[in-house]
């Protein structure tokens, strides 16, 4: 019997590719940039399975162009680039990578929180600019305390919970808002449920950990920013479009909130002339939440195992639409 064909849309670490190679003939997109949509359709045309990243649009057009497709494995937990409902209609399992990257993403989220609170990027830029002429000044570079401050987590899922665990070590009061109330987490981590306006108005740090959906698009815009304290710091490690970038720019520029820290932007990459990049009170990283080597390797291996499983007629380990399997 012919071996199945797999198309992998970005270069992966070899240990992960080997997992797919054991069961399929593999083609890997060789460029640094993701395949443009027409190239993705062309390469997927005879594929039985594809391994994608958040940069690939996986929609009905792509599925139409790939009549043999029976597995979509995404190297990410977020699936906002994949039409999961359409894949489900076609009986195609969609894998993603929850859990394996939560701790690393929470580490980065906390690094952003600490960095924005204590102005580390801003003061380093200033220092490298040759401005440090006074050895110490008692009123310079005053930031905010993290310990004992109030953190508001929006979206208490796997990453949000890991952020809460880290915040406990800083003796923070932790509020959360999520689609559903998490009474287990309330007793285990001492987090307190708050409705959205209460969280926005009480938190010193607001951490966004929701997926991008039609409900969370521009979840933070002018009205929500106006509810925050003037000293509030907004941190986004979810997806760029969860925050309205123009509203954020206006709020930061007018110092209506103190600062923001973004690991994700809209669009990605953020253009180098984007007005947000002119602001001193913005800390920004290029979507590196889960980019720690051991975690990335484990994430790649999980995505590879999901693809290999589906191509050999087995159930994916982590499947976003388990209803495609008989009995769900
Ligand atoms: P998760 O476990 O599914 O958690 C998401 C949480 O958001 C869930 O608790 C969910 O509530 C809540 N939620 C969904 N819609 C909401 C809404 N409209 N209002 C309030 N809460 C809502 O996912 P995760 O693993 O924590 O990942 C979260 C997101 O982080 C991903 O989707 C991805 O976009 C992003 N991410 C970014 C990076 C990075 O590198 N920056 C890395 C990994 C992930 P329920 O529990 O009630 O469903
Ligand atoms: C990364 O952004 C992910 O969703 O895993």
mmCIF file of C-alpha atoms and ligand atoms in Angstrom:
data_model
loop_
_atom_site.group_PDB
_atom_site.id
_atom_site.type_symbol
_atom_site.label_atom_id
_atom_site.label_comp_id
_atom_site.label_asym_id
_atom_site.label_seq_id
_atom_site.Cartn_x
_atom_site.Cartn_y
_atom_site.Cartn_z
ATOM 1 C CA UNK A 1 0.000 0.000 0.000
ATOM 2 C CA UNK A 2 1.299 3.502 -0.826
ATOM 3 C CA UNK A 3 2.572 5.500 2.110
ATOM 4 C CA UNK A 4 0.499 8.540 3.040
ATOM 5 C CA UNK A 5 1.777 12.006 2.118
ATOM 6 C CA UNK A 6 2.324 14.729 4.686
ATOM 7 C CA UNK A 7 3.025 18.391 4.062
ATOM 8 C CA UNK A 8 4.706 20.363 6.872
ATOM 9 C CA UNK A 9 4.444 24.106 6.361
ATOM 10 C CA UNK A 10 7.612 25.208 8.261
ATOM 11 C CA UNK A 11 10.992 23.784 9.152
ATOM 12 C CA UNK A 12 10.745 21.777 12.365
ATOM 13 C CA UNK A 13 13.416 20.282 14.607
ATOM 14 C CA UNK A 14 14.523 16.925 13.136
ATOM 15 C CA UNK A 15 13.307 14.770 16.063
ATOM 16 C CA UNK A 16 9.759 15.928 15.385
ATOM 17 C CA UNK A 17 9.946 15.426 11.617
ATOM 18 C CA UNK A 18 11.254 11.877 12.178
ATOM 19 C CA UNK A 19 8.011 10.984 13.956
ATOM 20 C CA UNK A 20 6.035 11.825 10.821
ATOM 21 C CA UNK A 21 8.605 10.239 8.492
ATOM 22 C CA UNK A 22 8.107 6.905 10.226
ATOM 23 C CA UNK A 23 4.589 6.691 8.790
ATOM 24 C CA UNK A 24 4.497 9.033 5.783
ATOM 25 C CA UNK A 25 6.400 10.568 2.907
ATOM 26 C CA UNK A 26 7.115 14.090 4.077
ATOM 27 C CA UNK A 27 7.451 17.338 2.174
ATOM 28 C CA UNK A 28 8.599 20.392 4.140
ATOM 29 C CA UNK A 29 8.141 24.000 3.021
ATOM 30 C CA UNK A 30 11.743 25.186 2.837
ATOM 31 C CA UNK A 31 11.450 28.971 3.188
ATOM 32 C CA UNK A 32 11.712 31.082 6.327
ATOM 33 C CA UNK A 33 8.372 32.723 5.453
ATOM 34 C CA UNK A 34 5.181 30.665 5.513
ATOM 35 C CA UNK A 35 3.849 29.373 2.180
ATOM 36 C CA UNK A 36 1.563 31.921 0.477
ATOM 37 C CA UNK A 37 -2.055 30.660 0.264
ATOM 38 C CA UNK A 38 -1.842 29.527 -3.390
ATOM 39 C CA UNK A 39 1.383 27.642 -2.664
ATOM 40 C CA UNK A 40 -0.174 26.067 0.424
ATOM 41 C CA UNK A 41 -3.118 24.874 -1.711
ATOM 42 C CA UNK A 42 -0.724 23.520 -4.363
ATOM 43 C CA UNK A 43 1.440 21.626 -1.855
ATOM 44 C CA UNK A 44 -1.567 20.282 0.052
ATOM 45 C CA UNK A 45 -3.277 19.092 -3.142
ATOM 46 C CA UNK A 46 -2.112 15.484 -2.818
ATOM 47 C CA UNK A 47 -1.491 15.469 0.939
ATOM 48 C CA UNK A 48 -3.221 13.094 3.330
ATOM 49 C CA UNK A 49 -2.178 15.231 6.251
ATOM 50 C CA UNK A 50 -0.806 18.703 6.919
ATOM 51 C CA UNK A 51 1.106 20.117 9.853
ATOM 52 C CA UNK A 52 0.415 23.834 10.081
ATOM 53 C CA UNK A 53 1.341 26.892 12.118
ATOM 54 C CA UNK A 54 -0.677 29.932 13.128
ATOM 55 C CA UNK A 55 0.486 31.680 9.938
ATOM 56 C CA UNK A 56 -1.422 29.281 7.645
ATOM 57 C CA UNK A 57 -5.072 29.893 6.780
ATOM 58 C CA UNK A 58 -6.747 26.494 6.900
ATOM 59 C CA UNK A 59 -10.205 27.083 5.466
ATOM 60 C CA UNK A 60 -12.776 25.470 3.171
ATOM 61 C CA UNK A 61 -10.814 26.583 0.073
ATOM 62 C CA UNK A 62 -7.734 24.753 1.287
ATOM 63 C CA UNK A 63 -9.758 21.661 2.187
ATOM 64 C CA UNK A 64 -11.424 21.746 -1.272
ATOM 65 C CA UNK A 65 -7.979 21.884 -2.849
ATOM 66 C CA UNK A 66 -6.823 18.847 -0.840
ATOM 67 C CA UNK A 67 -9.332 16.061 -1.564
ATOM 68 C CA UNK A 68 -7.268 13.369 0.242
ATOM 69 C CA UNK A 69 -6.910 15.390 3.428
ATOM 70 C CA UNK A 70 -7.680 13.362 6.551
ATOM 71 C CA UNK A 71 -5.561 15.088 9.201
ATOM 72 C CA UNK A 72 -4.826 18.672 10.176
ATOM 73 C CA UNK A 73 -2.270 19.055 12.938
ATOM 74 C CA UNK A 74 -1.573 22.537 14.184
ATOM 75 C CA UNK A 75 1.651 23.446 15.981
ATOM 76 C CA UNK A 76 -0.145 25.720 18.469
ATOM 77 C CA UNK A 77 -2.909 25.627 21.007
ATOM 78 C CA UNK A 78 -4.743 28.554 19.373
ATOM 79 C CA UNK A 79 -6.781 27.575 16.337
ATOM 80 C CA UNK A 80 -8.136 30.922 15.168
ATOM 81 C CA UNK A 81 -6.500 30.359 11.739
ATOM 82 C CA UNK A 82 -8.244 27.008 11.273
ATOM 83 C CA UNK A 83 -11.905 26.545 10.315
ATOM 84 C CA UNK A 84 -12.453 23.737 12.804
ATOM 85 C CA UNK A 85 -16.215 23.610 12.135
ATOM 86 C CA UNK A 86 -15.568 23.058 8.422
ATOM 87 C CA UNK A 87 -13.041 20.304 9.157
ATOM 88 C CA UNK A 88 -15.566 18.667 11.481
ATOM 89 C CA UNK A 89 -18.233 18.760 8.752
ATOM 90 C CA UNK A 90 -15.775 16.887 6.555
ATOM 91 C CA UNK A 91 -14.838 14.417 9.307
ATOM 92 C CA UNK A 92 -11.234 15.654 9.433
ATOM 93 C CA UNK A 93 -9.628 15.586 12.898
ATOM 94 C CA UNK A 94 -7.857 18.803 13.910
ATOM 95 C CA UNK A 95 -5.006 18.463 16.392
ATOM 96 C CA UNK A 96 -3.584 21.272 18.500
ATOM 97 C CA UNK A 97 -1.038 21.457 21.315
ATOM 98 C CA UNK A 98 -2.690 22.408 24.612
ATOM 99 C CA UNK A 99 -0.946 22.032 27.962
ATOM 100 C CA UNK A 100 2.564 21.301 26.746
ATOM 101 C CA UNK A 101 3.328 25.022 26.277
ATOM 102 C CA UNK A 102 1.270 26.531 29.097
ATOM 103 C CA UNK A 103 4.096 26.876 31.633
ATOM 104 C CA UNK A 104 6.515 28.502 29.185
ATOM 105 C CA UNK A 105 3.849 30.904 27.971
ATOM 106 C CA UNK A 106 2.989 31.804 31.561
ATOM 107 C CA UNK A 107 6.701 32.351 32.280
ATOM 108 C CA UNK A 108 6.879 34.843 29.405
ATOM 109 C CA UNK A 109 3.615 36.452 30.485
ATOM 110 C CA UNK A 110 5.098 36.990 33.914
ATOM 111 C CA UNK A 111 8.346 38.294 32.441
ATOM 112 C CA UNK A 112 6.301 40.898 30.537
ATOM 113 C CA UNK A 113 4.343 41.784 33.664
ATOM 114 C CA UNK A 114 7.504 42.265 35.714
ATOM 115 C CA UNK A 115 9.313 44.083 32.913
ATOM 116 C CA UNK A 116 6.465 46.520 32.327
ATOM 117 C CA UNK A 117 5.979 47.117 36.071
ATOM 118 C CA UNK A 118 9.668 47.870 36.651
ATOM 119 C CA UNK A 119 10.229 49.509 33.235
ATOM 120 C CA UNK A 120 13.130 47.243 32.281
ATOM 121 C CA UNK A 121 12.882 47.608 28.465
ATOM 122 C CA UNK A 122 12.294 51.341 28.660
ATOM 123 C CA UNK A 123 15.216 51.981 31.031
ATOM 124 C CA UNK A 124 17.513 49.706 29.032
ATOM 125 C CA UNK A 125 16.703 51.609 25.813
ATOM 126 C CA UNK A 126 17.443 54.855 27.669
ATOM 127 C CA UNK A 127 20.722 53.516 29.055
ATOM 128 C CA UNK A 128 21.891 52.156 25.683
ATOM 129 C CA UNK A 129 21.026 55.565 24.228
ATOM 130 C CA UNK A 130 23.871 57.043 26.354
ATOM 131 C CA UNK A 131 21.542 58.817 28.798
ATOM 132 C CA UNK A 132 22.779 57.409 32.127
ATOM 133 C CA UNK A 133 24.846 60.273 33.432
ATOM 134 C CA UNK A 134 23.783 60.387 37.091
ATOM 135 C CA UNK A 135 24.795 57.291 39.060
ATOM 136 C CA UNK A 136 21.587 57.210 41.060
ATOM 137 C CA UNK A 137 18.650 59.525 41.440
ATOM 138 C CA UNK A 138 16.016 58.940 44.108
ATOM 139 C CA UNK A 139 13.097 59.994 41.922
ATOM 140 C CA UNK A 140 14.133 58.448 38.610
ATOM 141 C CA UNK A 141 12.683 55.317 37.044
ATOM 142 C CA UNK A 142 9.995 54.756 39.606
ATOM 143 C CA UNK A 143 7.882 51.798 38.549
ATOM 144 C CA UNK A 144 5.210 49.768 40.272
ATOM 145 C CA UNK A 145 5.350 47.012 42.836
ATOM 146 C CA UNK A 146 4.203 43.599 41.708
ATOM 147 C CA UNK A 147 4.112 41.924 45.104
ATOM 148 C CA UNK A 148 0.768 42.306 46.858
ATOM 149 C CA UNK A 149 -0.752 44.058 43.825
ATOM 150 C CA UNK A 150 -4.026 42.878 42.225
ATOM 151 C CA UNK A 151 -3.816 40.770 39.075
ATOM 152 C CA UNK A 152 -6.856 40.288 36.834
ATOM 153 C CA UNK A 153 -6.668 37.236 34.566
ATOM 154 C CA UNK A 154 -9.068 37.239 31.633
ATOM 155 C CA UNK A 155 -9.517 33.628 30.473
ATOM 156 C CA UNK A 156 -8.650 31.203 33.273
ATOM 157 C CA UNK A 157 -7.689 28.251 31.070
ATOM 158 C CA UNK A 158 -4.427 26.332 31.071
ATOM 159 C CA UNK A 159 -2.171 29.382 30.586
ATOM 160 C CA UNK A 160 -4.270 31.596 32.859
ATOM 161 C CA UNK A 161 -3.983 29.022 35.657
ATOM 162 C CA UNK A 162 -0.210 28.851 35.266
ATOM 163 C CA UNK A 163 -0.081 32.651 35.485
ATOM 164 C CA UNK A 164 -2.149 32.446 38.682
ATOM 165 C CA UNK A 165 0.304 29.915 40.161
ATOM 166 C CA UNK A 166 3.188 32.302 39.504
ATOM 167 C CA UNK A 167 1.260 35.286 40.905
ATOM 168 C CA UNK A 168 0.713 33.442 44.190
ATOM 169 C CA UNK A 169 4.480 33.442 44.693
ATOM 170 C CA UNK A 170 4.329 37.241 44.555
ATOM 171 C CA UNK A 171 1.542 37.384 47.164
ATOM 172 C CA UNK A 172 -0.793 38.962 44.631
ATOM 173 C CA UNK A 173 -4.550 39.167 44.983
ATOM 174 C CA UNK A 174 -5.838 37.326 41.919
ATOM 175 C CA UNK A 175 -9.134 38.128 40.216
ATOM 176 C CA UNK A 176 -10.287 36.227 37.165
ATOM 177 C CA UNK A 177 -12.972 36.466 34.560
ATOM 178 C CA UNK A 178 -13.750 33.541 32.307
ATOM 179 C CA UNK A 179 -16.635 32.100 30.322
ATOM 180 C CA UNK A 180 -17.363 29.645 33.103
ATOM 181 C CA UNK A 181 -16.721 29.942 36.811
ATOM 182 C CA UNK A 182 -13.873 27.761 38.117
ATOM 183 C CA UNK A 183 -14.737 26.809 41.688
ATOM 184 C CA UNK A 184 -11.934 24.214 41.865
ATOM 185 C CA UNK A 185 -9.350 26.870 40.968
ATOM 186 C CA UNK A 186 -10.943 29.253 43.459
ATOM 187 C CA UNK A 187 -10.277 26.831 46.313
ATOM 188 C CA UNK A 188 -6.925 25.528 45.012
ATOM 189 C CA UNK A 189 -5.310 28.846 44.026
ATOM 190 C CA UNK A 190 -7.342 31.380 45.991
ATOM 191 C CA UNK A 191 -8.452 33.154 42.799
ATOM 192 C CA UNK A 192 -11.617 35.240 43.004
ATOM 193 C CA UNK A 193 -14.238 35.415 40.246
ATOM 194 C CA UNK A 194 -15.054 38.954 39.120
ATOM 195 C CA UNK A 195 -17.374 40.183 36.426
ATOM 196 C CA UNK A 196 -15.534 41.839 33.555
ATOM 197 C CA UNK A 197 -16.086 45.519 34.536
ATOM 198 C CA UNK A 198 -15.118 44.785 38.158
ATOM 199 C CA UNK A 199 -11.917 43.064 37.065
ATOM 200 C CA UNK A 200 -11.030 45.922 34.710
ATOM 201 C CA UNK A 201 -11.597 48.587 37.344
ATOM 202 C CA UNK A 202 -9.897 46.817 40.276
ATOM 203 C CA UNK A 203 -6.839 45.154 38.764
ATOM 204 C CA UNK A 204 -3.368 46.716 38.796
ATOM 205 C CA UNK A 205 -2.314 44.221 36.100
ATOM 206 C CA UNK A 206 -4.720 42.849 33.487
ATOM 207 C CA UNK A 207 -3.520 39.694 31.776
ATOM 208 C CA UNK A 208 -5.290 38.462 28.630
ATOM 209 C CA UNK A 209 -5.250 34.657 28.207
ATOM 210 C CA UNK A 210 -8.360 34.057 26.059
ATOM 211 C CA UNK A 211 -8.496 32.446 22.620
ATOM 212 C CA UNK A 212 -9.317 34.707 19.655
ATOM 213 C CA UNK A 213 -12.971 34.155 18.738
ATOM 214 C CA UNK A 214 -15.792 36.344 17.478
ATOM 215 C CA UNK A 215 -16.608 37.031 21.172
ATOM 216 C CA UNK A 216 -13.062 38.079 22.112
ATOM 217 C CA UNK A 217 -12.190 40.167 19.014
ATOM 218 C CA UNK A 218 -11.430 43.677 20.373
ATOM 219 C CA UNK A 219 -12.475 42.530 23.839
ATOM 220 C CA UNK A 220 -10.281 45.415 25.005
ATOM 221 C CA UNK A 221 -11.171 48.662 23.254
ATOM 222 C CA UNK A 222 -11.786 52.286 24.240
ATOM 223 C CA UNK A 223 -14.571 51.602 26.765
ATOM 224 C CA UNK A 224 -12.678 48.813 28.512
ATOM 225 C CA UNK A 225 -9.435 50.815 28.638
ATOM 226 C CA UNK A 226 -11.386 53.714 30.159
ATOM 227 C CA UNK A 227 -12.540 51.447 33.007
ATOM 228 C CA UNK A 228 -8.946 50.635 34.015
ATOM 229 C CA UNK A 229 -7.036 52.483 36.725
ATOM 230 C CA UNK A 230 -4.661 55.214 35.454
ATOM 231 C CA UNK A 231 -1.872 53.090 36.973
ATOM 232 C CA UNK A 232 -3.037 49.850 35.276
ATOM 233 C CA UNK A 233 -0.765 47.725 33.114
ATOM 234 C CA UNK A 234 -2.284 45.587 30.345
ATOM 235 C CA UNK A 235 -0.499 42.407 29.251
ATOM 236 C CA UNK A 236 -1.573 40.441 26.184
ATOM 237 C CA UNK A 237 -0.207 36.948 25.525
ATOM 238 C CA UNK A 238 -3.338 35.685 23.733
ATOM 239 C CA UNK A 239 -3.814 36.965 20.184
ATOM 240 C CA UNK A 240 -3.274 40.487 18.823
ATOM 241 C CA UNK A 241 -6.853 41.171 17.696
ATOM 242 C CA UNK A 242 -8.153 40.640 21.251
ATOM 243 C CA UNK A 243 -6.987 44.253 21.764
ATOM 244 C CA UNK A 244 -8.050 47.148 19.538
ATOM 245 C CA UNK A 245 -4.613 48.572 18.633
ATOM 246 C CA UNK A 246 -5.806 52.099 17.870
ATOM 247 C CA UNK A 247 -7.641 52.349 21.173
ATOM 248 C CA UNK A 248 -4.574 51.022 22.967
ATOM 249 C CA UNK A 249 -2.340 53.548 21.235
ATOM 250 C CA UNK A 250 -4.613 56.428 22.242
ATOM 251 C CA UNK A 251 -4.844 55.237 25.821
ATOM 252 C CA UNK A 252 -1.078 54.750 26.225
ATOM 253 C CA UNK A 253 -0.205 57.958 24.404
ATOM 254 C CA UNK A 254 -2.477 59.987 26.700
ATOM 255 C CA UNK A 255 -1.232 58.045 29.759
ATOM 256 C CA UNK A 256 -4.805 57.023 30.528
ATOM 257 C CA UNK A 257 -3.306 53.680 31.588
ATOM 258 C CA UNK A 258 0.302 53.375 32.734
ATOM 259 C CA UNK A 259 1.695 50.807 30.334
ATOM 260 C CA UNK A 260 1.099 47.742 28.195
ATOM 261 C CA UNK A 261 3.133 44.672 27.345
ATOM 262 C CA UNK A 262 2.321 42.704 24.217
ATOM 263 C CA UNK A 263 3.634 39.381 22.995
ATOM 264 C CA UNK A 264 1.055 39.391 20.195
ATOM 265 C CA UNK A 265 -0.015 42.122 17.804
ATOM 266 C CA UNK A 266 -2.472 42.819 15.038
ATOM 267 C CA UNK A 267 -1.153 42.311 12.422
ATOM 268 C CA UNK A 268 1.844 40.040 12.924
ATOM 269 C CA UNK A 269 4.509 40.993 12.239
ATOM 270 C CA UNK A 270 3.741 44.514 13.430
ATOM 271 C CA UNK A 271 4.945 47.013 10.767
ATOM 272 C CA UNK A 272 8.070 48.896 11.850
ATOM 273 C CA UNK A 273 6.237 52.235 11.416
ATOM 274 C CA UNK A 274 3.306 51.239 13.640
ATOM 275 C CA UNK A 275 2.570 54.137 16.040
ATOM 276 C CA UNK A 276 2.559 51.746 19.015
ATOM 277 C CA UNK A 277 6.303 51.277 18.533
ATOM 278 C CA UNK A 278 6.897 54.972 19.227
ATOM 279 C CA UNK A 279 5.614 54.669 22.782
ATOM 280 C CA UNK A 280 7.978 54.407 25.753
ATOM 281 C CA UNK A 281 5.274 52.823 27.903
ATOM 282 C CA UNK A 282 4.917 49.796 25.606
ATOM 283 C CA UNK A 283 6.956 46.638 26.084
ATOM 284 C CA UNK A 284 6.745 44.289 23.130
ATOM 285 C CA UNK A 285 8.051 40.859 22.124
ATOM 286 C CA UNK A 286 7.599 39.058 18.768
ATOM 287 C CA UNK A 287 5.140 36.272 19.735
ATOM 288 C CA UNK A 288 7.669 34.268 21.750
ATOM 289 C CA UNK A 289 5.343 33.020 24.492
ATOM 290 C CA UNK A 290 6.143 29.334 24.007
ATOM 291 C CA UNK A 291 9.547 29.802 22.374
ATOM 292 C CA UNK A 292 11.716 27.998 24.940
ATOM 293 C CA UNK A 293 13.715 25.180 23.370
ATOM 294 C CA UNK A 294 12.568 22.160 25.427
ATOM 295 C CA UNK A 295 8.955 23.321 25.251
ATOM 296 C CA UNK A 296 9.100 24.004 21.533
ATOM 297 C CA UNK A 297 10.589 20.578 20.877
ATOM 298 C CA UNK A 298 7.878 18.925 22.985
ATOM 299 C CA UNK A 299 5.224 20.970 21.191
ATOM 300 C CA UNK A 300 6.584 19.948 17.788
ATOM 301 C CA UNK A 301 6.677 16.317 18.846
ATOM 302 C CA UNK A 302 3.085 16.465 20.048
ATOM 303 C CA UNK A 303 1.966 17.990 16.743
ATOM 304 C CA UNK A 304 3.962 15.332 14.879
ATOM 305 C CA UNK A 305 2.435 12.529 16.961
ATOM 306 C CA UNK A 306 -1.051 13.907 16.304
ATOM 307 C CA UNK A 307 -0.400 13.863 12.575
ATOM 308 C CA UNK A 308 1.195 10.413 12.597
ATOM 309 C CA UNK A 309 -1.657 9.001 14.664
ATOM 310 C CA UNK A 310 -4.317 10.296 12.295
ATOM 311 C CA UNK A 311 -2.421 9.041 9.249
ATOM 312 C CA UNK A 312 -2.282 5.550 10.740
ATOM 313 C CA UNK A 313 -5.955 5.442 11.621
ATOM 314 C CA UNK A 314 -5.508 6.193 15.319
ATOM 315 C CA UNK A 315 -7.008 8.877 17.476
ATOM 316 C CA UNK A 316 -5.003 12.081 17.910
ATOM 317 C CA UNK A 317 -3.664 12.631 21.447
ATOM 318 C CA UNK A 318 -4.983 16.174 21.583
ATOM 319 C CA UNK A 319 -7.846 16.729 19.183
ATOM 320 C CA UNK A 320 -9.876 19.942 19.051
ATOM 321 C CA UNK A 321 -12.878 18.259 17.389
ATOM 322 C CA UNK A 322 -13.127 14.808 19.004
ATOM 323 C CA UNK A 323 -16.695 14.543 17.698
ATOM 324 C CA UNK A 324 -15.197 13.353 14.380
ATOM 325 C CA UNK A 325 -14.398 10.090 16.114
ATOM 326 C CA UNK A 326 -17.269 7.719 16.576
ATOM 327 C CA UNK A 327 -18.724 8.317 20.012
ATOM 328 C CA UNK A 328 -16.790 11.625 20.429
HETATM 329 P P1 LIG B 1 -7.558 27.338 27.195
HETATM 330 O O1 LIG B 1 -7.054 26.374 28.213
HETATM 331 O O2 LIG B 1 -8.643 26.901 26.254
HETATM 332 O O3 LIG B 1 -8.040 28.644 27.976
HETATM 333 C C1 LIG B 1 -8.744 29.671 27.400
HETATM 334 C C2 LIG B 1 -9.654 30.257 28.468
HETATM 335 O O4 LIG B 1 -10.327 31.385 27.923
HETATM 336 C C3 LIG B 1 -10.726 29.282 28.941
HETATM 337 O O5 LIG B 1 -10.735 29.263 30.348
HETATM 338 C C4 LIG B 1 -12.011 29.881 28.412
HETATM 339 O O6 LIG B 1 -13.114 29.697 29.260
HETATM 340 C C5 LIG B 1 -11.681 31.345 28.348
HETATM 341 N N1 LIG B 1 -12.531 32.067 27.411
HETATM 342 C C6 LIG B 1 -12.863 31.732 26.144
HETATM 343 N N2 LIG B 1 -13.668 32.662 25.618
HETATM 344 C C7 LIG B 1 -13.844 33.600 26.579
HETATM 345 C C8 LIG B 1 -14.590 34.811 26.637
HETATM 346 N N3 LIG B 1 -15.313 35.215 25.596
HETATM 347 N N4 LIG B 1 -14.544 35.516 27.784
HETATM 348 C C9 LIG B 1 -13.834 35.098 28.850
HETATM 349 N N5 LIG B 1 -13.110 33.950 28.850
HETATM 350 C C10 LIG B 1 -13.120 33.231 27.723
HETATM 351 O O7 LIG B 1 -6.384 27.857 26.289
HETATM 352 P P2 LIG B 1 -4.865 28.166 26.717
HETATM 353 O O8 LIG B 1 -4.041 26.975 26.464
HETATM 354 O O9 LIG B 1 -4.869 28.782 28.064
HETATM 355 O O10 LIG B 1 -4.486 29.246 25.575
HETATM 356 C C11 LIG B 1 -5.187 30.466 25.487
HETATM 357 C C12 LIG B 1 -4.779 31.227 24.235
HETATM 358 O O11 LIG B 1 -3.464 31.723 24.409
HETATM 359 C C13 LIG B 1 -4.687 30.394 22.956
HETATM 360 O O12 LIG B 1 -5.940 30.241 22.349
HETATM 361 C C14 LIG B 1 -3.725 31.192 22.099
HETATM 362 O O13 LIG B 1 -4.436 32.116 21.309
HETATM 363 C C15 LIG B 1 -2.883 31.943 23.122
HETATM 364 N N6 LIG B 1 -1.484 31.476 23.165
HETATM 365 C C16 LIG B 1 -0.498 32.360 22.922
HETATM 366 C C17 LIG B 1 0.825 31.969 23.025
HETATM 367 C C18 LIG B 1 1.944 32.938 22.765
HETATM 368 O O14 LIG B 1 2.980 32.521 22.301
HETATM 369 N N7 LIG B 1 1.774 34.198 23.087
HETATM 370 C C19 LIG B 1 1.147 30.644 23.353
HETATM 371 C C20 LIG B 1 0.108 29.768 23.580
HETATM 372 C C21 LIG B 1 -1.208 30.196 23.483
HETATM 373 P P3 LIG B 1 -13.789 28.248 29.509
HETATM 374 O O15 LIG B 1 -12.825 27.529 30.398
HETATM 375 O O16 LIG B 1 -15.038 28.555 30.182
HETATM 376 O O17 LIG B 1 -13.929 27.618 28.168
HETATM 377 C C1 LIG B 2 0.794 30.073 20.137
HETATM 378 O O1 LIG B 2 0.530 31.205 19.913
HETATM 379 C C2 LIG B 2 -0.189 29.054 20.392
HETATM 380 O O2 LIG B 2 -1.382 29.310 20.209
HETATM 381 O O3 LIG B 2 0.231 27.952 20.768
#
